[in-house]
Coordinates of C-alpha atoms in Angstrom, one line a residue:
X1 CA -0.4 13.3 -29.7
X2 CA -1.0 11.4 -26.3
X3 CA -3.8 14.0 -25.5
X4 CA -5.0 13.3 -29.1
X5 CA -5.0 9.5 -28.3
X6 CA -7.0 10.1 -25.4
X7 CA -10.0 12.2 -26.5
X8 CA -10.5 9.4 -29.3
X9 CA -10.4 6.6 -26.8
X10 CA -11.4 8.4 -23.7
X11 CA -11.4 5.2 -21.1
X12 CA -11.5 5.5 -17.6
X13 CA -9.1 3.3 -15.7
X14 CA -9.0 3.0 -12.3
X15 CA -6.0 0.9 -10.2
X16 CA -6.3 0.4 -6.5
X17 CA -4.2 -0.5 -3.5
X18 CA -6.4 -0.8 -0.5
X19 CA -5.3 0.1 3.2
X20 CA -2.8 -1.5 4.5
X21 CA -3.8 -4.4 6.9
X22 CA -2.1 -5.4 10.0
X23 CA -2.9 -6.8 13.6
X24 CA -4.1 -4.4 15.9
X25 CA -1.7 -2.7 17.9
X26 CA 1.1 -4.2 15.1
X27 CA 3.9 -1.2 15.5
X28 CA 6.2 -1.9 12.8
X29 CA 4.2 -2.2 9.5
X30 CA 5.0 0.5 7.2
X31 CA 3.7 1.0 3.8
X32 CA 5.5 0.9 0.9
X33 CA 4.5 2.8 -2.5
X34 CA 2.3 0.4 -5.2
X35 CA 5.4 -0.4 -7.6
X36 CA 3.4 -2.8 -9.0
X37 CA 0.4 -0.7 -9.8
X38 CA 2.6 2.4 -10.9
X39 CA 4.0 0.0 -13.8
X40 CA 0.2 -1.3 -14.8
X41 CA -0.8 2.6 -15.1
X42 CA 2.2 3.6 -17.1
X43 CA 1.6 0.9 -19.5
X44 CA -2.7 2.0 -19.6
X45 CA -1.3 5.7 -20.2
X46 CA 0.6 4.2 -23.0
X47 CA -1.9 3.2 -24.7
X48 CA -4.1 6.4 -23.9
X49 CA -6.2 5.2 -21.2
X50 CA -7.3 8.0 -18.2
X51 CA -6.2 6.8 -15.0
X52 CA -7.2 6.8 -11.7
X53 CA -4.5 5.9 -9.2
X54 CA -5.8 5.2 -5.8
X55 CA -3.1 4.0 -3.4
X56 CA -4.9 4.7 -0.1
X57 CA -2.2 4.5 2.2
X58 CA -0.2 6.4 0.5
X59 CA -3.0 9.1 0.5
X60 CA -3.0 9.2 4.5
X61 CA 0.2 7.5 5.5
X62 CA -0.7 8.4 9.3
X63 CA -4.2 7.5 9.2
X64 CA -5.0 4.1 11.4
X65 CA -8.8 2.6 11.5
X66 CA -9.8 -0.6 12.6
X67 CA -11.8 -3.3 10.8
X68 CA -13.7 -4.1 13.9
X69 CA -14.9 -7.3 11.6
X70 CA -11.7 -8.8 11.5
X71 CA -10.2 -7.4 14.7
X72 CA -7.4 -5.7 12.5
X73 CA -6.2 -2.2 12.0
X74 CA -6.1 -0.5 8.5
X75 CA -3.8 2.4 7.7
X76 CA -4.6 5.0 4.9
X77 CA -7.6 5.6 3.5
X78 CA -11.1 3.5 4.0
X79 CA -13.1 2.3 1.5
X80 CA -16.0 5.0 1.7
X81 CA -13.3 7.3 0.8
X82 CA -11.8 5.3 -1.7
X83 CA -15.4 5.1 -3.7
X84 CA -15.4 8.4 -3.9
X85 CA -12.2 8.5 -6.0
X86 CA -13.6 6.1 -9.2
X87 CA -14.8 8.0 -12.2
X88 CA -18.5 7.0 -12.9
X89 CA -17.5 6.1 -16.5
X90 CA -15.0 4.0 -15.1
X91 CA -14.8 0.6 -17.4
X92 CA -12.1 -1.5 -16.1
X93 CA -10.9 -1.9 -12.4
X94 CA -7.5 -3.2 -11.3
X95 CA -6.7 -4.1 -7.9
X96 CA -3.6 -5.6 -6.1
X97 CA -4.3 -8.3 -3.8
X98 CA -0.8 -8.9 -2.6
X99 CA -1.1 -10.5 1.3
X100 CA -3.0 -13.5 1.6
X101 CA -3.7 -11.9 5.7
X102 CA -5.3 -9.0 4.0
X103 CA -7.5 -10.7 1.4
X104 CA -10.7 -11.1 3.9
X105 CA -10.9 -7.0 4.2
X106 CA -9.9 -7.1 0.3
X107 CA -12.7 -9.2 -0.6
X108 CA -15.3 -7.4 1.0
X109 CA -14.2 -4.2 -0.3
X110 CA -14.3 -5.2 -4.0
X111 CA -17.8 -6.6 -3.4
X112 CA -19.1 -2.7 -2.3
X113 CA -16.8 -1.9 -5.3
X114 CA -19.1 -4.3 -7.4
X115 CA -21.8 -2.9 -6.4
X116 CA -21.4 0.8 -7.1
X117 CA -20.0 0.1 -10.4
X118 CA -22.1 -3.0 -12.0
X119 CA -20.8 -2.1 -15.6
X120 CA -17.2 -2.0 -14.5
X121 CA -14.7 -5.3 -15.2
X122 CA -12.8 -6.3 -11.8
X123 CA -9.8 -7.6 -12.5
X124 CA -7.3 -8.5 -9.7
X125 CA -3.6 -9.7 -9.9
X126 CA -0.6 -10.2 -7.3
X127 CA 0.7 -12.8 -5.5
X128 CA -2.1 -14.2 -3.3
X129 CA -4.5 -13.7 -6.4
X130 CA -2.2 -15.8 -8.4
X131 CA -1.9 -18.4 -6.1
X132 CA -5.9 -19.4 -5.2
X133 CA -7.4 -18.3 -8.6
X134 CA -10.7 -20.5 -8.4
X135 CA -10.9 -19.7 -4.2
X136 CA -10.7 -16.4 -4.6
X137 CA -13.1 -16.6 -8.0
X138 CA -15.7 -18.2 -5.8
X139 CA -15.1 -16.6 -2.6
X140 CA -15.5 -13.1 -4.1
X141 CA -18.6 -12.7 -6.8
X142 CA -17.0 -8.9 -7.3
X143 CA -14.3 -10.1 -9.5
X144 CA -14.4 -10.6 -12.7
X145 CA -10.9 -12.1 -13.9
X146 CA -7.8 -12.8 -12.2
X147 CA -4.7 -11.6 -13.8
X148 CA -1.9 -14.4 -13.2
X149 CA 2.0 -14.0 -12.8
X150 CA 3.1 -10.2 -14.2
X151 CA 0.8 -8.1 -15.4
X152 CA 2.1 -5.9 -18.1
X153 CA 1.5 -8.1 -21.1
X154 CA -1.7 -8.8 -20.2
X155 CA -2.7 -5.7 -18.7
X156 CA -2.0 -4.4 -22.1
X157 CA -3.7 -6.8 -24.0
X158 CA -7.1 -6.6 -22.2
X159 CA -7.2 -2.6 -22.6
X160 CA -6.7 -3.3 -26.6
X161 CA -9.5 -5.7 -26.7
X162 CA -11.8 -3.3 -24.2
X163 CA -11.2 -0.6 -26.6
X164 CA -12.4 -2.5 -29.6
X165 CA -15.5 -4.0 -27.7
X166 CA -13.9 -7.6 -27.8
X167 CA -13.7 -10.2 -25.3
X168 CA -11.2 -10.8 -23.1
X169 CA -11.8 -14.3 -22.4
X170 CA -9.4 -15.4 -24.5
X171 CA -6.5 -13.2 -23.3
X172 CA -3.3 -15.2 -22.7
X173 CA -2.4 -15.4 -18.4
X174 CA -5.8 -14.9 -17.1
X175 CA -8.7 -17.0 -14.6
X176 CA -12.6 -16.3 -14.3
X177 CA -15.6 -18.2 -14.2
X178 CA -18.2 -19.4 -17.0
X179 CA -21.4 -20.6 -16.0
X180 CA -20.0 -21.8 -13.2
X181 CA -17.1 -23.8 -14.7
X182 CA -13.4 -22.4 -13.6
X183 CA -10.9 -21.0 -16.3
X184 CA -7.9 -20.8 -16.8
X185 CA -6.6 -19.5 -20.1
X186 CA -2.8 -19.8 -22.1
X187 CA 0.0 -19.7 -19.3
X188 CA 1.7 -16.3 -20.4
X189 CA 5.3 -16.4 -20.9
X190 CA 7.8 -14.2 -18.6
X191 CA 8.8 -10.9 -19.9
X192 CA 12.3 -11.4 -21.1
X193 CA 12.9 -7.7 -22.0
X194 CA 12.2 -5.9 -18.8
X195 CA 13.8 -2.9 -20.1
X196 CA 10.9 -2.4 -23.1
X197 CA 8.2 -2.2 -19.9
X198 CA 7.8 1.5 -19.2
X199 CA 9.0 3.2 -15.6
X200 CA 6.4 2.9 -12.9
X201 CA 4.0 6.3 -13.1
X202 CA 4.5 7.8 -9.7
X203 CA 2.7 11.1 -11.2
X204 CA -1.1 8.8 -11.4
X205 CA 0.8 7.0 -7.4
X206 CA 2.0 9.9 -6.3
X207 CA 5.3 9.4 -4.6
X208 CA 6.0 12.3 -2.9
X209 CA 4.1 11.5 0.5
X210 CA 6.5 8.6 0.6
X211 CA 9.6 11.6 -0.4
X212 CA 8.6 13.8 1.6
X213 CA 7.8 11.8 5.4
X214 CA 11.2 9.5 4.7
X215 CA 8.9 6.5 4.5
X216 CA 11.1 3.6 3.8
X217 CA 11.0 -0.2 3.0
X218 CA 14.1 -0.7 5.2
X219 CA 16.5 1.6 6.5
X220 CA 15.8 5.4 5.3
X221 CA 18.5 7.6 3.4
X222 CA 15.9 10.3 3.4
X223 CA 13.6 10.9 0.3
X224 CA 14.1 7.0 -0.6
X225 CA 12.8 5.9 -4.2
X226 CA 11.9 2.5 -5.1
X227 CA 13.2 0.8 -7.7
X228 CA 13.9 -2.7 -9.3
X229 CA 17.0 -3.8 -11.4
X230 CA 15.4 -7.0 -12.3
X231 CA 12.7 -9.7 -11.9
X232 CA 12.1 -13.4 -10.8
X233 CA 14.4 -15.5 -8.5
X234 CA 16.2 -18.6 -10.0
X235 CA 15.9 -20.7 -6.7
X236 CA 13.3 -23.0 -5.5
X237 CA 13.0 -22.7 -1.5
X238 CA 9.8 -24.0 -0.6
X239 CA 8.7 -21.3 1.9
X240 CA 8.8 -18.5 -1.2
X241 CA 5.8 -18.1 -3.8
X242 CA 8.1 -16.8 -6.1
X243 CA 8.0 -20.0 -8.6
X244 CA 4.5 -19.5 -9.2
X245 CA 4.2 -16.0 -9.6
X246 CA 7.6 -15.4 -11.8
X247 CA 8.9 -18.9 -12.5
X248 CA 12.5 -19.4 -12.0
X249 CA 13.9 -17.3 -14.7
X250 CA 15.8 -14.9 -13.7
X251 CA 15.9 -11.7 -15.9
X252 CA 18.1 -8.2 -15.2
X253 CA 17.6 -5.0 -16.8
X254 CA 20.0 -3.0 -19.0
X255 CA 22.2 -1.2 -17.0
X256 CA 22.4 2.4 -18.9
X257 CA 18.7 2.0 -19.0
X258 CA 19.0 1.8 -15.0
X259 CA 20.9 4.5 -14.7
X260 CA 19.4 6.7 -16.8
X261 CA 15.9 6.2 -14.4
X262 CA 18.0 6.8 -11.5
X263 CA 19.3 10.2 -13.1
X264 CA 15.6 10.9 -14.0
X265 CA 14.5 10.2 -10.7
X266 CA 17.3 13.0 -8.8
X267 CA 16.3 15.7 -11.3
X268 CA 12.8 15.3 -10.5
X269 CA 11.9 14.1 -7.6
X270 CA 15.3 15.4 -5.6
X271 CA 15.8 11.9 -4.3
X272 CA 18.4 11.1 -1.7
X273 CA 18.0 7.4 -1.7
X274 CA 17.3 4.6 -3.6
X275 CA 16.0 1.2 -2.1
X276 CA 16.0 -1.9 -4.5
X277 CA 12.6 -3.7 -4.3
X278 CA 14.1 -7.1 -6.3
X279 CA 13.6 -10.7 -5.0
X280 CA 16.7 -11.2 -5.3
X281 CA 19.0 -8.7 -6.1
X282 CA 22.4 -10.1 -6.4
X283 CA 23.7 -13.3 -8.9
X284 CA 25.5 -12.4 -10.7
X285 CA 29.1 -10.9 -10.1
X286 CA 30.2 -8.7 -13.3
X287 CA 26.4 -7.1 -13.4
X288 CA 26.5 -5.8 -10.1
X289 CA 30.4 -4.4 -10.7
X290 CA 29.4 -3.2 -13.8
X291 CA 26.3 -1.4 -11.9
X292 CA 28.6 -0.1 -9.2
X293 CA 31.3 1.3 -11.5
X294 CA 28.6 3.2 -13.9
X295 CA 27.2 4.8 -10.5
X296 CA 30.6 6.3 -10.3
X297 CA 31.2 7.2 -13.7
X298 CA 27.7 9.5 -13.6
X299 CA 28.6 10.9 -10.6
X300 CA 26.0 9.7 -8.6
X301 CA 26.8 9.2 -4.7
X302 CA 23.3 8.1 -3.5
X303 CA 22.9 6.3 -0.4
X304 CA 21.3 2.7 -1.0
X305 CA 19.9 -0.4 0.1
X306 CA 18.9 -4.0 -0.8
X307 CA 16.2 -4.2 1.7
X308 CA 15.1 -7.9 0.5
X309 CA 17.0 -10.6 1.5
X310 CA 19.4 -11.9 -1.0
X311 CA 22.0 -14.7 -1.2
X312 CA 26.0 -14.9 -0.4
X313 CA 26.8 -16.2 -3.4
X314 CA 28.3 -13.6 -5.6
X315 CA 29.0 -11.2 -2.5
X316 CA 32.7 -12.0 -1.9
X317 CA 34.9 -9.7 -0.7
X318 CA 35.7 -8.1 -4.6
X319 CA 31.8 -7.1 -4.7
X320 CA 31.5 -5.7 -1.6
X321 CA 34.1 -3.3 -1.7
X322 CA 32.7 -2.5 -4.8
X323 CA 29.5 -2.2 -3.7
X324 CA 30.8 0.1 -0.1
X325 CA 32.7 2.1 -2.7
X326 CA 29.5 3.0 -4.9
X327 CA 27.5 3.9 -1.5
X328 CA 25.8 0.6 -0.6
X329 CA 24.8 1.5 3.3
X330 CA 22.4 -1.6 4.0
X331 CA 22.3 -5.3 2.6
X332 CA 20.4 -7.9 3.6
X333 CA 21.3 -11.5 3.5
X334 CA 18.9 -14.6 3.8
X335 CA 20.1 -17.3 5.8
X336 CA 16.9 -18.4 6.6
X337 CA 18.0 -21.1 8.9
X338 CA 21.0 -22.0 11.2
X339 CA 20.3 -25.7 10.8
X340 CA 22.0 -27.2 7.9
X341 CA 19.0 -30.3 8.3
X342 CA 16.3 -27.3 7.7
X343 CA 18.4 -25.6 4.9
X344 CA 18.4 -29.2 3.2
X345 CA 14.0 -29.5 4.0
X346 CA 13.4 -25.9 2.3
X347 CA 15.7 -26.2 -0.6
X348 CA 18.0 -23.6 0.6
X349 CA 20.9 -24.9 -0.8
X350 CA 23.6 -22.8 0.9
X351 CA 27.0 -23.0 3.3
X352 CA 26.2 -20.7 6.1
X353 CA 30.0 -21.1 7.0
X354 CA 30.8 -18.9 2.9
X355 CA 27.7 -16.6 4.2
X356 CA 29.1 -16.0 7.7
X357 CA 32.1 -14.7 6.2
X358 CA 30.2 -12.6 3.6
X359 CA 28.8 -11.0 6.7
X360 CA 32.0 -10.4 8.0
X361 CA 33.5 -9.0 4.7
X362 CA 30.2 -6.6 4.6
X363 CA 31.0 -5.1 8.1
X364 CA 34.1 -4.9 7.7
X365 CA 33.4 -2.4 4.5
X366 CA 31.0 -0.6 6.6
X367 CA 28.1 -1.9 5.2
X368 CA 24.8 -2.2 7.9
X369 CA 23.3 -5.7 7.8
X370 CA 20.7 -7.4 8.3
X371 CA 19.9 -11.6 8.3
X372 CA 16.5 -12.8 8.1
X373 CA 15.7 -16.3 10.1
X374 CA 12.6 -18.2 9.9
X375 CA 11.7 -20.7 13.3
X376 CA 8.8 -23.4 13.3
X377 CA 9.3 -25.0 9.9
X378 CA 6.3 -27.6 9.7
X379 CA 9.1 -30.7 10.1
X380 CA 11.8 -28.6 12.4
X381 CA 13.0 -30.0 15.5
X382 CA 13.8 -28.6 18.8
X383 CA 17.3 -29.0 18.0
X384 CA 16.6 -27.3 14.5
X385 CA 15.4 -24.3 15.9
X386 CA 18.2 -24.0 19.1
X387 CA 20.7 -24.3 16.3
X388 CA 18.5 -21.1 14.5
X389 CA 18.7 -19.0 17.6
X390 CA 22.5 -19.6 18.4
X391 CA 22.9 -18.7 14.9
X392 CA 21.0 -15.1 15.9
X393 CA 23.1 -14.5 18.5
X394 CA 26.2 -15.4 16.2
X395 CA 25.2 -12.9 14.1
X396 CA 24.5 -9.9 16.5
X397 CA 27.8 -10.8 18.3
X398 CA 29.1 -10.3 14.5
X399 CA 28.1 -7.2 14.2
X400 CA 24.7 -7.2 12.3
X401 CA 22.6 -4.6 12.9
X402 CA 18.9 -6.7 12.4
X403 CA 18.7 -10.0 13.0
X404 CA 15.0 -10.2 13.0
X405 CA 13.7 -13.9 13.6
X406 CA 10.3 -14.2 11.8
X407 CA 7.7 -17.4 12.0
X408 CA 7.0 -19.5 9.2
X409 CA 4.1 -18.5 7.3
X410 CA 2.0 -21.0 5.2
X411 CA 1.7 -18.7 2.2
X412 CA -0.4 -20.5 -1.1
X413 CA 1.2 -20.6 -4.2
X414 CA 4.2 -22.5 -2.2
X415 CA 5.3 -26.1 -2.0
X416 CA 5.1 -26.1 2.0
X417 CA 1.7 -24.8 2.0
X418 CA 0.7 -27.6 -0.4
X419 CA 1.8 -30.0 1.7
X420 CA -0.3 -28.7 4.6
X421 CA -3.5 -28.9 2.7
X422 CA -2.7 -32.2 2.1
X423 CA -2.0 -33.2 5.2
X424 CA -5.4 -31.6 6.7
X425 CA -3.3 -29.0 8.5
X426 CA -4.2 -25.7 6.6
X427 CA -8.4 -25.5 5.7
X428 CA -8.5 -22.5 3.5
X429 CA -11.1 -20.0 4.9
X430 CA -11.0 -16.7 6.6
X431 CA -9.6 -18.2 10.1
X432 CA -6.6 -19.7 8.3
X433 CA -6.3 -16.2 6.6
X434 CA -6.5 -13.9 9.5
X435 CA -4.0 -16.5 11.6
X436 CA -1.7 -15.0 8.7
X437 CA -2.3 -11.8 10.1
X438 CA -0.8 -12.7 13.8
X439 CA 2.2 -14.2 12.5
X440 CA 3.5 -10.5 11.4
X441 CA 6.7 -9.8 12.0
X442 CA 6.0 -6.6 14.4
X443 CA 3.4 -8.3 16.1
X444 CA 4.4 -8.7 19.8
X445 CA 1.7 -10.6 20.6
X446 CA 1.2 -14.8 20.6
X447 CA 0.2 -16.5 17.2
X448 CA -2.9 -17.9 16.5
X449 CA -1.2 -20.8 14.9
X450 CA 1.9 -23.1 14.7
X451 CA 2.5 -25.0 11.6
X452 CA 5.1 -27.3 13.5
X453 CA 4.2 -30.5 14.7
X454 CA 6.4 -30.6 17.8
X455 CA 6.2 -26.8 19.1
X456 CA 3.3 -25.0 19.8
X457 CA 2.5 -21.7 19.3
X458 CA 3.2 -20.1 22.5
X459 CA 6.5 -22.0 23.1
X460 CA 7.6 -20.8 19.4
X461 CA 6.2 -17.2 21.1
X462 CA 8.6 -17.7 24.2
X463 CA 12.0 -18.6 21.7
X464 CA 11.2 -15.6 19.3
X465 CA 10.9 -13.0 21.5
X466 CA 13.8 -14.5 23.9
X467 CA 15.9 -14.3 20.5
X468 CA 14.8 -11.0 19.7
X469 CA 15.6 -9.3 23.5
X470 CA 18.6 -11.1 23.5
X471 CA 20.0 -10.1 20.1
X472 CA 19.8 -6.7 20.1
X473 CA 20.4 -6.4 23.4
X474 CA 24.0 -7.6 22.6
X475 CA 24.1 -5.4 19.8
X476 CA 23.7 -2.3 21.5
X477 CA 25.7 -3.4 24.4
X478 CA 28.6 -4.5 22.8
X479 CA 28.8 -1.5 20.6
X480 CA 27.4 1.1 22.8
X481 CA 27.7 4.1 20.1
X482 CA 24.8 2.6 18.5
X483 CA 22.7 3.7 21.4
X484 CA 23.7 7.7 20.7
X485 CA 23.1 6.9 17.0
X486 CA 19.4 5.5 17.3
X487 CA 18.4 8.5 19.6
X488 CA 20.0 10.8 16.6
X489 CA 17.9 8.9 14.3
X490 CA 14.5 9.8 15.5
X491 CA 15.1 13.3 14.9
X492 CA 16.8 12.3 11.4
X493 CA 15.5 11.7 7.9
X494 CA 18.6 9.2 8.4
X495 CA 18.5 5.7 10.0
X496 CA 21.2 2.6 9.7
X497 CA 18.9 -0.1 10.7
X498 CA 15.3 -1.3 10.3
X499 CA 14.5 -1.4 14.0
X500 CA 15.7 2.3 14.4
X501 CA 13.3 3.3 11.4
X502 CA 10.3 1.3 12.7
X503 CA 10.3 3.0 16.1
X504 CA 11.3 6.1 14.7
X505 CA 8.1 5.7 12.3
X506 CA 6.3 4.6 15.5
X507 CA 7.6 7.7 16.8
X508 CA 6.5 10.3 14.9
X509 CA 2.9 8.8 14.1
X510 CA 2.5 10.2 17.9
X511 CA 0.6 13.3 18.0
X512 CA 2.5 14.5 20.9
X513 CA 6.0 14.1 19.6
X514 CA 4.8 15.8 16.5
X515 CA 3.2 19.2 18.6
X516 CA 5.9 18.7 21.5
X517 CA 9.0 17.6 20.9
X518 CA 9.7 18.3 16.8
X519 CA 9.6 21.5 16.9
X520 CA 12.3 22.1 19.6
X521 CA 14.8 19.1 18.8
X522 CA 14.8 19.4 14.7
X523 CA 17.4 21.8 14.5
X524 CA 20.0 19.8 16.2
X525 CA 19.9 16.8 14.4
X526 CA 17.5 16.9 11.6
X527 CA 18.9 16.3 8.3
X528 CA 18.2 18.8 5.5
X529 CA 17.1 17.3 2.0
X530 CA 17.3 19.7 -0.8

């Protein structure tokens, strides 16, 4: 038995996500529950392991601090908290280390980590872990490997060789340092069989804090679960880290096997939504009709969302009623660009005329949705970046209901922020770090940085938020029912767009509207989840 397993083995795991980091004053960040982390401790439970689970936002969603240090704000629990959590016979440590903006505040919490628990093996994984291996090695003495690409496989392996008091230096996917000397071991193949990887443990990352305060990625359908129907992103757009951290395979999971998760996850948890964490969740056509025709056939009428931005090309107008038909209420596309001379510099090799009327068929099946737009490419011109914000305005005038600009971000582990180091342009220290932090996309503030040789940072300041005023400004005046359907929406577990859940989130973080106003408005609009 699994409780037989354990008293034999008896090791003491512990996985951690630290606070969420953000810009001070940032009023749209929300955390999102430790997917990631949830699949490495089903996997250590697996194998009989005692695990710790320590997702500190998640443990005080409404908790803000500030790192005075870096002038940011954390939200959830701090570290002295946090240490208080580990078992004293913990052996092995895993922490995320997603955002590169975060990874100054990350690094000095695993050193006080380090300290209280010398005998303890850091290891750390995630995207900004996998893309600086030796920086981060050298730049933080409290780690003791780096876990590269996904984790599972070698997650596993390392626990099978700490319980038979063997190395682990020669475990397949992993980086660390030997005398000095930087290591990287075997490059670890992608899991092809994504279905074999067991569900994420949301019993060790409790999930119901997330349930039960309709904290959502994008927009909420109430008590929103994460999932993921597949893994890795076949295109090579040179903004995205993807290629480094997943390749460019492309890999989906059974679908009866998804379903029967999603089944799981409404008898337990009493779920009302479901929001699909995948790079990129559409490719390919008869998957996603298969997917939306078995939803049917079990009866289940979830609301849902593909709050990641995905491409146009398998969303013609067969899919989409398809998809309106099995409950899709919110899809995101991911234009990027409205320049066809910037698509062509980041590799996004697509016709925004075939995406425009994507879009169009989307609305049109009363689907909400949303375009992301990236300005201040490192080689984009003036022109470049008008053509960008007409195509904003296009798309409010459309009938989107985001169309958030963002700034480019030099994230490692891509081929543009190569290229910057290169050139001179990007030093990698804490400064270039923390600049990350300020180029968030619910910062209001000015940038600390512009990665484009013709604009500067406050002119790139003036266009986005000129964009932003101006696009949904249009939206709400040209369809004025949105208005009345926003103000619903803060006193609502339900929200159709990713602005009206931010402020709503803003919004009820306050301590006067939760003493105040709650308590006398709930009953007129507040949507019951049983």
């Amino acid at each position: 038995s699994l409780y037989a397993i354990r008293y034999k083995f008896n090791m003491h795991i512990a996985l951690i996500r630290f606070a969420l980091v953000a810009p001070i004053g940032d009023i749209g960040s929300e955390s999102t529950p430790p997917i990631g982390l949830a699949y490495l401790s089903s996997v250590a439970k697996k194998q009989g392991a005692i695990v710790t689970g320590i997702d500190a936002s998640g443990m005080n969603l409404n908790k803000i601090f500030k790192i005075s240090k870096y002038n940011l704000q954390g939200n959830g629990l701090e570290l002295s908290e946090i240490l208080e959590l580990i078992h004293p016979d913990t052996k092995l440590i895993g922490i995320t280390s997603m955002f590169s903006h975060e990874w100054p505040y990350v690094r000095d919490c695993i050193n006080v980590v380090k300290e209280k628990f010398p005998n303890a093996t850091i290891l750390i994984g995630g995207e900004h872990a996998t893309a600086l291996p030796e920086y981060n090695l050298r730049d933080c003495k409290g780690v003791d490997y780096i876990g590269l690409g996904e984790g599972e496989q070698t997650w596993s392996e390392i626990i099978e060789k700490i319980k038979n008091n063997e190395s682990i230096d020669e475990v397949d996917g992993l980086a660390y340092l030997k005398n000095g000397k930087f290591i990287k071991t075997k490059y670890r193949d992608r899991i092809k069989h994504i279905d074999e990887i067991p569900w994420p443990d949301w019993d060790n990352f409790k999930i119901e804090p997330y349930l039960d305060n309709a904290v959502s990625f994008g927009p909420g359908s109430g008590r929103n679960m994460p999932i993921m129907a597949s893994r890795g992103c076949p295109y090579e757009c040179t903004f995205c880290s993807n290629p480094l951290m997943y390749g460019r395979r492309y890999y989906l999971r059974q679908i009866d096997d998804l379903i029967n998760q999603i089944k799981f996850y409404i008898e337990k948890y009493k779920i009302t939504g479901l929001q699909f964490y995948d790079l990129t969740a559409i490719i390919r056509k008869d998957w996603v009709l298969e997917f939306c025709e078995k939803l049917k056939e079990n009866n289940i009428s979830l609301e849902w969302s593909l709050p990641s931005g995905t491409r146009s090309e398998a969303l013609d107008l067969d899919v989409l009623k398809a998809l309106s038909k099995a409950n899709l209420k919110y899809l995101v596309y991911a234009p990027e660009s409205g320049s066809a001379e910037s698509l062509i510099l980041i590799k996004k090799k697509i016709k925004l005329s075939v995406m425009e009327q994507s879009v169009k068929y989307a609305i049109n099946q009363g689907i909400s949705v949303r375009t992301n737009l990236i300005i201040g490419f490192p080689n984009e011109k003036r022109l470049d970046l008008y053509k960008t914000l007409y195509q904003q305005i296009k798309f409010s005038v459309m009938g989107v209901e985001d169309v958030p600009t963002y700034y480019f971000n030099a994230y490692p582990g891509t081929e543009l922020f190569d290229m910057l180091v290169k050139d001179g342009k990007i030093i990698i220290n804490d400064e270039y770090f923390l600049s990350l932090a300020t180029l968030s996309h619910y910062n209001l503030f000015p940038t600390n940085v512009s990665y484009n040789k013709y604009i500067g940072r406050y002119e790139l300041y003036v266009y986005r938020m000129t964009g932003m005023i101006l696009s949904y400004t249009l939206s709400y005046i040209l369809r004025p029912k949105r208005i009345l359907r926003t103000i619903k929406s803060f006193f609502s577990d339900i929200s159709r767009s990713v602005a009206e859940q931010r402020l709503k989130d803003l919004l009820r973080r306050s301590p006067f509207f939760q003493k105040y106003i709650k308590p006398n408005v709930n009953k007129l609009f507040l949507r019951k989840t049983n």
